[in-house]
mmCIF file of C-alpha atoms and ligand atoms in Angstrom:
data_model
loop_
_atom_site.group_PDB
_atom_site.id
_atom_site.type_symbol
_atom_site.label_atom_id
_atom_site.label_comp_id
_atom_site.label_asym_id
_atom_site.label_seq_id
_atom_site.Cartn_x
_atom_site.Cartn_y
_atom_site.Cartn_z
ATOM 1 C CA MET V 491 -90.786 -4.426 -31.358
ATOM 2 C CA LYS V 492 -87.142 -5.448 -30.981
ATOM 3 C CA ILE V 493 -86.456 -8.076 -28.354
ATOM 4 C CA ARG V 494 -83.621 -6.740 -26.218
ATOM 5 C CA LYS V 495 -83.748 -8.727 -22.995
ATOM 6 C CA ALA V 496 -83.338 -12.394 -22.145
ATOM 7 C CA ILE V 497 -84.059 -14.166 -18.883
ATOM 8 C CA ILE V 498 -81.804 -17.123 -18.117
ATOM 9 C CA PRO V 499 -82.864 -19.003 -14.977
ATOM 10 C CA ILE V 500 -79.830 -20.531 -13.267
ATOM 11 C CA ALA V 501 -81.046 -21.029 -9.710
ATOM 12 C CA GLY V 502 -81.157 -24.850 -9.932
ATOM 13 C CA LYS V 503 -78.869 -26.884 -7.742
ATOM 14 C CA GLY V 504 -77.524 -29.119 -10.509
ATOM 15 C CA THR V 505 -78.032 -32.334 -8.590
ATOM 16 C CA ARG V 506 -77.422 -34.419 -11.724
ATOM 17 C CA PHE V 507 -73.863 -33.097 -11.709
ATOM 18 C CA LEU V 508 -72.922 -33.815 -8.101
ATOM 19 C CA PRO V 509 -70.331 -33.870 -6.638
ATOM 20 C CA ALA V 510 -68.944 -31.061 -8.869
ATOM 21 C CA THR V 511 -71.984 -28.897 -8.177
ATOM 22 C CA LYS V 512 -71.411 -29.139 -4.431
ATOM 23 C CA GLU V 513 -69.001 -26.207 -4.819
ATOM 24 C CA ILE V 514 -69.202 -25.052 -8.470
ATOM 25 C CA ALA V 515 -72.161 -23.514 -10.253
ATOM 26 C CA LYS V 516 -73.342 -26.111 -12.777
ATOM 27 C CA GLU V 517 -73.317 -23.452 -15.510
ATOM 28 C CA ILE V 518 -69.574 -22.918 -15.100
ATOM 29 C CA ILE V 519 -68.711 -26.564 -15.772
ATOM 30 C CA PRO V 520 -66.910 -26.400 -19.114
ATOM 31 C CA ILE V 521 -67.360 -28.322 -22.289
ATOM 32 C CA ILE V 522 -63.658 -28.728 -23.010
ATOM 33 C CA ASN V 523 -62.537 -25.240 -21.910
ATOM 34 C CA VAL V 524 -65.668 -23.136 -22.335
ATOM 35 C CA PRO V 525 -68.325 -22.979 -19.581
ATOM 36 C CA MET V 526 -71.716 -24.315 -20.645
ATOM 37 C CA ILE V 527 -73.422 -20.996 -19.908
ATOM 38 C CA HIS V 528 -71.154 -19.257 -22.430
ATOM 39 C CA TYR V 529 -72.895 -21.075 -25.286
ATOM 40 C CA VAL V 530 -76.357 -20.109 -24.055
ATOM 41 C CA VAL V 531 -75.445 -16.446 -23.572
ATOM 42 C CA LYS V 532 -73.691 -16.409 -26.951
ATOM 43 C CA GLU V 533 -76.836 -17.729 -28.632
ATOM 44 C CA ALA V 534 -78.762 -14.811 -27.109
ATOM 45 C CA VAL V 535 -76.088 -12.228 -27.999
ATOM 46 C CA ASP V 536 -75.823 -13.526 -31.577
ATOM 47 C CA ALA V 537 -79.590 -13.056 -31.812
ATOM 48 C CA GLY V 538 -79.237 -9.369 -30.874
ATOM 49 C CA ILE V 539 -80.044 -9.571 -27.144
ATOM 50 C CA GLU V 540 -78.533 -6.608 -25.269
ATOM 51 C CA GLN V 541 -79.256 -7.517 -21.668
ATOM 52 C CA ILE V 542 -79.158 -10.834 -19.846
ATOM 53 C CA ILE V 543 -81.112 -11.237 -16.622
ATOM 54 C CA PHE V 544 -79.906 -14.225 -14.634
ATOM 55 C CA VAL V 545 -82.343 -15.590 -12.077
ATOM 56 C CA THR V 546 -79.925 -16.907 -9.479
ATOM 57 C CA SER V 547 -79.641 -18.541 -6.085
ATOM 58 C CA SER V 548 -76.758 -18.701 -3.633
ATOM 59 C CA GLY V 549 -73.431 -19.906 -4.988
ATOM 60 C CA LYS V 550 -73.948 -18.578 -8.531
ATOM 61 C CA PHE V 551 -71.731 -15.478 -8.297
ATOM 62 C CA SER V 552 -69.150 -17.134 -10.583
ATOM 63 C CA VAL V 553 -71.624 -16.959 -13.486
ATOM 64 C CA GLU V 554 -71.992 -13.186 -13.066
ATOM 65 C CA ASP V 555 -68.215 -12.839 -12.611
ATOM 66 C CA TYR V 556 -67.558 -14.816 -15.778
ATOM 67 C CA PHE V 557 -69.316 -12.169 -17.889
ATOM 68 C CA ASP V 558 -67.655 -9.299 -16.012
ATOM 69 C CA ARG V 559 -64.216 -7.782 -16.630
ATOM 70 C CA ASN V 560 -61.347 -9.282 -14.617
ATOM 71 C CA GLN V 561 -58.828 -6.426 -14.371
ATOM 72 C CA GLU V 562 -56.303 -8.447 -12.388
ATOM 73 C CA LEU V 563 -56.216 -11.294 -14.916
ATOM 74 C CA GLU V 564 -56.101 -8.827 -17.802
ATOM 75 C CA ALA V 565 -53.111 -7.023 -16.251
ATOM 76 C CA PHE V 566 -51.372 -10.347 -15.659
ATOM 77 C CA LEU V 567 -51.870 -11.478 -19.258
ATOM 78 C CA GLU V 568 -50.718 -8.093 -20.533
ATOM 79 C CA ARG V 569 -47.547 -8.197 -18.406
ATOM 80 C CA ASN V 570 -46.787 -11.662 -19.752
ATOM 81 C CA ASN V 571 -47.478 -10.670 -23.339
ATOM 82 C CA LYS V 572 -50.276 -13.225 -23.702
ATOM 83 C CA ILE V 573 -52.149 -11.133 -26.230
ATOM 84 C CA LYS V 574 -54.412 -13.816 -27.675
ATOM 85 C CA GLU V 575 -55.611 -14.843 -24.220
ATOM 86 C CA LEU V 576 -56.016 -11.191 -23.215
ATOM 87 C CA GLU V 577 -58.255 -10.513 -26.194
ATOM 88 C CA LEU V 578 -60.339 -13.594 -25.444
ATOM 89 C CA ILE V 579 -60.857 -12.606 -21.807
ATOM 90 C CA ARG V 580 -61.708 -8.979 -22.670
ATOM 91 C CA LYS V 581 -64.194 -10.102 -25.302
ATOM 92 C CA ILE V 582 -66.074 -12.270 -22.790
ATOM 93 C CA GLY V 583 -66.080 -9.439 -20.219
ATOM 94 C CA SER V 584 -67.691 -7.054 -22.666
ATOM 95 C CA MET V 585 -69.950 -9.543 -24.447
ATOM 96 C CA VAL V 586 -73.229 -8.317 -22.970
ATOM 97 C CA SER V 587 -74.752 -6.370 -20.090
ATOM 98 C CA VAL V 588 -75.665 -8.705 -17.238
ATOM 99 C CA THR V 589 -77.967 -8.197 -14.273
ATOM 100 C CA SER V 590 -79.318 -10.698 -11.812
ATOM 101 C CA VAL V 591 -82.212 -11.267 -9.500
ATOM 102 C CA ARG V 592 -82.507 -13.830 -6.739
ATOM 103 C CA GLN V 593 -85.015 -16.634 -6.627
ATOM 104 C CA LYS V 594 -85.109 -17.146 -2.886
ATOM 105 C CA GLU V 595 -87.052 -20.402 -3.005
ATOM 106 C CA GLN V 596 -86.911 -22.974 -5.794
ATOM 107 C CA LEU V 597 -90.595 -23.038 -6.652
ATOM 108 C CA GLY V 598 -90.359 -23.883 -10.346
ATOM 109 C CA LEU V 599 -89.579 -22.345 -13.726
ATOM 110 C CA GLY V 600 -92.760 -20.218 -13.756
ATOM 111 C CA HIS V 601 -91.771 -18.752 -10.399
ATOM 112 C CA ALA V 602 -88.193 -18.133 -11.621
ATOM 113 C CA VAL V 603 -89.417 -16.182 -14.669
ATOM 114 C CA LEU V 604 -91.790 -14.165 -12.477
ATOM 115 C CA MET V 605 -88.825 -13.031 -10.349
ATOM 116 C CA ALA V 606 -87.554 -10.994 -13.338
ATOM 117 C CA LYS V 607 -90.868 -9.159 -13.901
ATOM 118 C CA SER V 608 -89.688 -5.737 -12.697
ATOM 119 C CA MET V 609 -86.565 -5.948 -14.867
ATOM 120 C CA ILE V 610 -88.508 -6.653 -18.035
ATOM 121 C CA GLY V 611 -91.037 -3.819 -17.927
ATOM 122 C CA ASP V 612 -93.397 -3.528 -20.846
ATOM 123 C CA GLU V 613 -91.558 -5.266 -23.667
ATOM 124 C CA PRO V 614 -91.359 -8.743 -25.180
ATOM 125 C CA PHE V 615 -88.462 -10.879 -24.021
ATOM 126 C CA ALA V 616 -86.673 -14.175 -24.530
ATOM 127 C CA VAL V 617 -86.211 -17.024 -22.060
ATOM 128 C CA LEU V 618 -83.375 -19.498 -22.531
ATOM 129 C CA LEU V 619 -82.765 -22.432 -20.208
ATOM 130 C CA GLY V 620 -79.146 -22.988 -19.353
ATOM 131 C CA ASP V 621 -79.280 -26.793 -19.403
ATOM 132 C CA ASP V 622 -79.901 -26.844 -23.105
ATOM 133 C CA ILE V 623 -77.272 -25.858 -25.624
ATOM 134 C CA VAL V 624 -78.556 -25.364 -29.149
ATOM 135 C CA ILE V 625 -76.001 -24.900 -31.893
ATOM 136 C CA ASN V 626 -76.947 -23.355 -35.209
ATOM 137 C CA LYS V 627 -75.559 -20.577 -37.394
ATOM 138 C CA ASN V 628 -78.878 -18.758 -37.169
ATOM 139 C CA PRO V 629 -79.434 -18.981 -33.378
ATOM 140 C CA ALA V 630 -82.529 -20.930 -32.327
ATOM 141 C CA ILE V 631 -83.807 -18.007 -30.258
ATOM 142 C CA LYS V 632 -83.409 -15.698 -33.291
ATOM 143 C CA GLN V 633 -85.532 -18.078 -35.347
ATOM 144 C CA LEU V 634 -88.281 -17.761 -32.709
ATOM 145 C CA MET V 635 -87.913 -13.957 -32.644
ATOM 146 C CA ASP V 636 -88.471 -13.865 -36.386
ATOM 147 C CA VAL V 637 -91.639 -15.962 -36.101
ATOM 148 C CA SER V 638 -92.866 -13.652 -33.339
ATOM 149 C CA LEU V 639 -92.102 -10.540 -35.414
ATOM 150 C CA SER V 640 -93.988 -11.845 -38.406
ATOM 151 C CA ASN V 641 -97.006 -12.663 -36.181
ATOM 152 C CA ASN V 642 -97.630 -9.286 -34.520
ATOM 153 C CA GLY V 643 -95.228 -9.969 -31.648
ATOM 154 C CA ALA V 644 -96.964 -13.178 -30.558
ATOM 155 C CA THR V 645 -95.591 -15.603 -27.978
ATOM 156 C CA VAL V 646 -93.528 -18.342 -29.641
ATOM 157 C CA ILE V 647 -92.294 -21.584 -28.084
ATOM 158 C CA GLY V 648 -89.364 -23.463 -29.622
ATOM 159 C CA VAL V 649 -90.094 -27.162 -30.063
ATOM 160 C CA MET V 650 -88.443 -30.311 -31.331
ATOM 161 C CA GLU V 651 -89.649 -33.853 -31.880
ATOM 162 C CA VAL V 652 -88.685 -36.310 -29.142
ATOM 163 C CA PRO V 653 -89.284 -40.060 -28.824
ATOM 164 C CA LYS V 654 -92.724 -40.609 -27.294
ATOM 165 C CA SER V 655 -91.028 -42.451 -24.403
ATOM 166 C CA ASP V 656 -89.347 -39.143 -23.396
ATOM 167 C CA THR V 657 -92.400 -36.895 -23.071
ATOM 168 C CA ALA V 658 -92.270 -36.983 -19.255
ATOM 169 C CA LYS V 659 -89.029 -34.952 -19.373
ATOM 170 C CA TYR V 660 -90.513 -31.921 -21.150
ATOM 171 C CA GLY V 661 -93.261 -29.412 -21.657
ATOM 172 C CA ILE V 662 -95.294 -30.840 -24.573
ATOM 173 C CA VAL V 663 -97.336 -28.699 -26.958
ATOM 174 C CA LYS V 664 -100.352 -29.380 -29.149
ATOM 175 C CA GLY V 665 -101.895 -27.233 -31.832
ATOM 176 C CA ASP V 666 -103.154 -26.757 -35.361
ATOM 177 C CA ILE V 667 -100.707 -26.936 -38.222
ATOM 178 C CA VAL V 668 -99.917 -23.565 -39.820
ATOM 179 C CA ASP V 669 -97.064 -24.792 -41.991
ATOM 180 C CA GLU V 670 -94.359 -27.472 -41.952
ATOM 181 C CA LYS V 671 -92.566 -25.865 -38.986
ATOM 182 C CA THR V 672 -95.277 -23.870 -37.212
ATOM 183 C CA LEU V 673 -98.318 -24.705 -35.087
ATOM 184 C CA ARG V 674 -100.944 -22.417 -33.628
ATOM 185 C CA MET V 675 -101.036 -23.795 -30.113
ATOM 186 C CA THR V 676 -104.187 -25.094 -28.484
ATOM 187 C CA GLY V 677 -102.550 -26.389 -25.321
ATOM 188 C CA MET V 678 -99.372 -27.218 -23.445
ATOM 189 C CA VAL V 679 -98.811 -29.754 -20.699
ATOM 190 C CA GLU V 680 -95.852 -30.209 -18.379
ATOM 191 C CA LYS V 681 -94.104 -33.584 -18.416
ATOM 192 C CA PRO V 682 -97.001 -35.856 -19.429
ATOM 193 C CA LYS V 683 -96.555 -39.627 -19.323
ATOM 194 C CA PRO V 684 -96.155 -41.035 -22.866
ATOM 195 C CA GLU V 685 -99.694 -42.439 -22.790
ATOM 196 C CA ASP V 686 -101.113 -39.016 -21.835
ATOM 197 C CA ALA V 687 -98.947 -36.888 -24.154
ATOM 198 C CA PRO V 688 -100.958 -35.115 -26.875
ATOM 199 C CA THR V 689 -97.936 -35.041 -29.249
ATOM 200 C CA ASN V 690 -94.195 -35.668 -29.193
ATOM 201 C CA LEU V 691 -93.382 -31.958 -29.695
ATOM 202 C CA ALA V 692 -91.274 -30.882 -26.732
ATOM 203 C CA THR V 693 -89.772 -27.584 -25.679
ATOM 204 C CA PRO V 694 -86.086 -27.719 -24.805
ATOM 205 C CA GLY V 695 -86.209 -24.296 -23.145
ATOM 206 C CA ARG V 696 -86.408 -21.579 -25.775
ATOM 207 C CA TYR V 697 -89.288 -19.091 -25.511
ATOM 208 C CA ILE V 698 -90.297 -15.651 -26.791
ATOM 209 C CA LEU V 699 -92.759 -14.228 -24.290
ATOM 210 C CA THR V 700 -94.661 -11.008 -23.724
ATOM 211 C CA PRO V 701 -95.254 -9.263 -20.362
ATOM 212 C CA GLU V 702 -98.850 -10.523 -20.186
ATOM 213 C CA ILE V 703 -97.388 -13.878 -19.093
ATOM 214 C CA PHE V 704 -96.492 -12.320 -15.709
ATOM 215 C CA GLU V 705 -100.157 -11.650 -14.838
ATOM 216 C CA ILE V 706 -100.932 -15.294 -15.567
ATOM 217 C CA LEU V 707 -97.890 -16.519 -13.616
ATOM 218 C CA GLU V 708 -99.127 -14.535 -10.610
ATOM 219 C CA LYS V 709 -102.428 -16.425 -10.663
ATOM 220 C CA ILE V 710 -101.713 -20.024 -11.644
ATOM 221 C CA PRO V 711 -101.714 -22.724 -8.955
ATOM 222 C CA ARG V 712 -98.811 -25.099 -8.440
ATOM 223 C CA GLY V 713 -98.676 -27.770 -11.131
ATOM 224 C CA ALA V 714 -96.454 -30.761 -11.983
ATOM 225 C CA GLY V 715 -93.911 -31.524 -9.254
ATOM 226 C CA ASN V 716 -95.838 -29.145 -6.950
ATOM 227 C CA GLU V 717 -94.073 -26.243 -8.725
ATOM 228 C CA TYR V 718 -95.272 -23.118 -10.522
ATOM 229 C CA GLN V 719 -94.856 -24.121 -14.144
ATOM 230 C CA LEU V 720 -94.198 -21.779 -17.062
ATOM 231 C CA THR V 721 -95.894 -24.446 -19.179
ATOM 232 C CA ASP V 722 -99.171 -23.963 -17.270
ATOM 233 C CA ALA V 723 -99.104 -20.196 -17.841
ATOM 234 C CA ILE V 724 -98.484 -20.689 -21.564
ATOM 235 C CA ASN V 725 -101.357 -23.163 -21.630
ATOM 236 C CA VAL V 726 -103.659 -20.471 -20.205
ATOM 237 C CA LEU V 727 -102.340 -17.846 -22.634
ATOM 238 C CA CYS V 728 -102.905 -19.962 -25.723
ATOM 239 C CA GLN V 729 -106.606 -20.316 -24.813
ATOM 240 C CA GLN V 730 -106.859 -16.500 -24.926
ATOM 241 C CA LYS V 731 -104.795 -15.500 -27.962
ATOM 242 C CA ASP V 732 -102.476 -16.656 -30.725
ATOM 243 C CA VAL V 733 -99.442 -18.525 -29.406
ATOM 244 C CA PHE V 734 -97.172 -20.366 -31.810
ATOM 245 C CA ALA V 735 -94.902 -23.381 -31.501
ATOM 246 C CA TYR V 736 -92.017 -23.439 -33.954
ATOM 247 C CA LYS V 737 -89.794 -26.379 -34.870
ATOM 248 C CA PHE V 738 -86.473 -24.562 -34.857
ATOM 249 C CA THR V 739 -83.399 -25.765 -36.728
ATOM 250 C CA GLY V 740 -80.358 -26.631 -34.637
ATOM 251 C CA GLU V 741 -78.417 -29.331 -32.835
ATOM 252 C CA ARG V 742 -79.603 -29.512 -29.249
ATOM 253 C CA TYR V 743 -77.644 -30.943 -26.327
ATOM 254 C CA ASP V 744 -79.205 -31.612 -22.934
ATOM 255 C CA THR V 745 -76.068 -30.752 -20.996
ATOM 256 C CA GLY V 746 -78.000 -30.904 -17.721
ATOM 257 C CA ASN V 747 -77.238 -34.621 -17.642
ATOM 258 C CA VAL V 748 -73.996 -36.511 -18.017
ATOM 259 C CA HIS V 749 -75.023 -38.299 -21.230
ATOM 260 C CA GLY V 750 -75.882 -35.076 -23.074
ATOM 261 C CA TYR V 751 -72.742 -33.492 -21.680
ATOM 262 C CA LEU V 752 -70.629 -36.285 -23.190
ATOM 263 C CA ASP V 753 -72.354 -35.920 -26.570
ATOM 264 C CA ALA V 754 -71.568 -32.201 -26.570
ATOM 265 C CA THR V 755 -67.950 -32.726 -25.510
ATOM 266 C CA VAL V 756 -67.268 -35.260 -28.268
ATOM 267 C CA ASP V 757 -69.087 -33.235 -30.944
ATOM 268 C CA PHE V 758 -67.374 -29.973 -29.990
ATOM 269 C CA ALA V 759 -63.948 -31.653 -30.040
ATOM 270 C CA LEU V 760 -64.648 -33.119 -33.469
ATOM 271 C CA LYS V 761 -65.865 -29.781 -34.819
ATOM 272 C CA ASP V 762 -62.893 -27.796 -33.501
ATOM 273 C CA PRO V 763 -60.276 -27.657 -36.293
ATOM 274 C CA GLU V 764 -57.461 -27.284 -33.740
ATOM 275 C CA LEU V 765 -58.622 -30.224 -31.643
ATOM 276 C CA ARG V 766 -60.074 -32.675 -34.108
ATOM 277 C CA ASP V 767 -56.912 -34.557 -35.064
ATOM 278 C CA VAL V 768 -55.527 -34.647 -31.526
ATOM 279 C CA PHE V 769 -58.857 -35.885 -30.232
ATOM 280 C CA LEU V 770 -59.127 -38.640 -32.860
ATOM 281 C CA ALA V 771 -55.547 -39.776 -32.153
ATOM 282 C CA THR V 772 -56.231 -39.799 -28.403
ATOM 283 C CA LEU V 773 -59.419 -41.745 -28.865
ATOM 284 C CA LYS V 774 -57.706 -44.292 -31.101
ATOM 285 C CA SER V 775 -54.834 -44.876 -28.687
ATOM 286 C CA ARG V 776 -57.169 -45.098 -25.678
ATOM 287 C CA LEU V 777 -59.386 -47.652 -27.454
ATOM 288 C CA GLN V 778 -56.289 -49.689 -28.337
ATOM 289 C CA LYS V 779 -55.031 -49.474 -24.773
ATOM 290 C CA HIS V 780 -58.294 -50.884 -23.462
ATOM 291 C CA GLY V 781 -58.458 -53.534 -26.205
ATOM 292 C CA ILE V 782 -61.681 -52.092 -27.621
ATOM 293 C CA GLN V 783 -62.471 -52.611 -31.283
ATOM 294 C CA LEU V 784 -65.401 -50.675 -32.743
HETATM 295 C C1 G1P X 2237 -88.061 -27.372 -17.755
HETATM 296 C C2 G1P X 2237 -89.467 -27.002 -18.216
HETATM 297 C C3 G1P X 2237 -89.938 -27.962 -19.312
HETATM 298 C C4 G1P X 2237 -88.918 -27.959 -20.444
HETATM 299 C C5 G1P X 2237 -87.523 -28.364 -19.890
HETATM 300 C C6 G1P X 2237 -86.464 -28.275 -20.971
HETATM 301 O O1 G1P X 2237 -88.102 -28.589 -17.039
HETATM 302 O O2 G1P X 2237 -90.347 -27.020 -17.111
HETATM 303 O O3 G1P X 2237 -91.192 -27.560 -19.778
HETATM 304 O O4 G1P X 2237 -89.314 -28.849 -21.453
HETATM 305 O O5 G1P X 2237 -87.149 -27.485 -18.830
HETATM 306 O O6 G1P X 2237 -85.221 -28.692 -20.506
HETATM 307 P P1 G1P X 2237 -86.851 -29.112 -16.142
HETATM 308 O O7 G1P X 2237 -85.950 -29.836 -17.099
HETATM 309 O O8 G1P X 2237 -86.214 -27.900 -15.553
HETATM 310 O O9 G1P X 2237 -87.452 -29.997 -15.115
#
């Protein structure tokens, strides 16, 4: 069955990006001149997703507006003969159909996903977390869709290897090896301490799920951080039926923190043919100015 819908939870307050997030939705903060959320939505659209469901909280209207048409701006650009910019703006406004649902209390990722239950209906769906940008020609979420399709529409969790010292930042999976990139999962645990972590295979927020997860989410108790964890629901599901973890291919940036954000900014500047030389020249002159030799 084709996966048409993606849930993107964006209700978080973005405290790691204060003070900017006092007044701006974290997702709108740009990497150079493109908002972070653009990359996440583009990954979904490139994978064939037709509808994005944002799970929002107050102050996130700019994310919905960003993917809407802006007639006033379009008219202004047209009047001023700024055709390239006009095309860019129109393309974003018609990129994908967007709906949203409120998460009235921040009770965890499992709770956020549950908020979108009525909008999903009876079909498999994708979940992408907005803090993680994954760049690859074949989108990471598409890679997971393909694994799901070739396994009777099973649930598939995207994973990557992380240093053991970092396990407490992620949902960590364990399972039996199917092939070099795939595991049949036997468990999943949210943010274990390194000494308790079963593996170093972490999910950076890419999931293919089926509606049966909602029934489990409705029943699970609060878990790590006193929140309703998606990880805990997946852990229950994989005791009942086949759930796969897949080591996707792609460069992943944790843009939810300033360090990851810097990595992405530098990489994107270096990869942009129009920016690369300017960026290198700027960097060189700035290093000279500050007397820094690398
Ligand atoms: C969430 C999930 C966690 C996942 C992580 C990826 O945690 O609960 O399982 O590994 O996103 O970024 P958060 O970072 O929102 O605390």
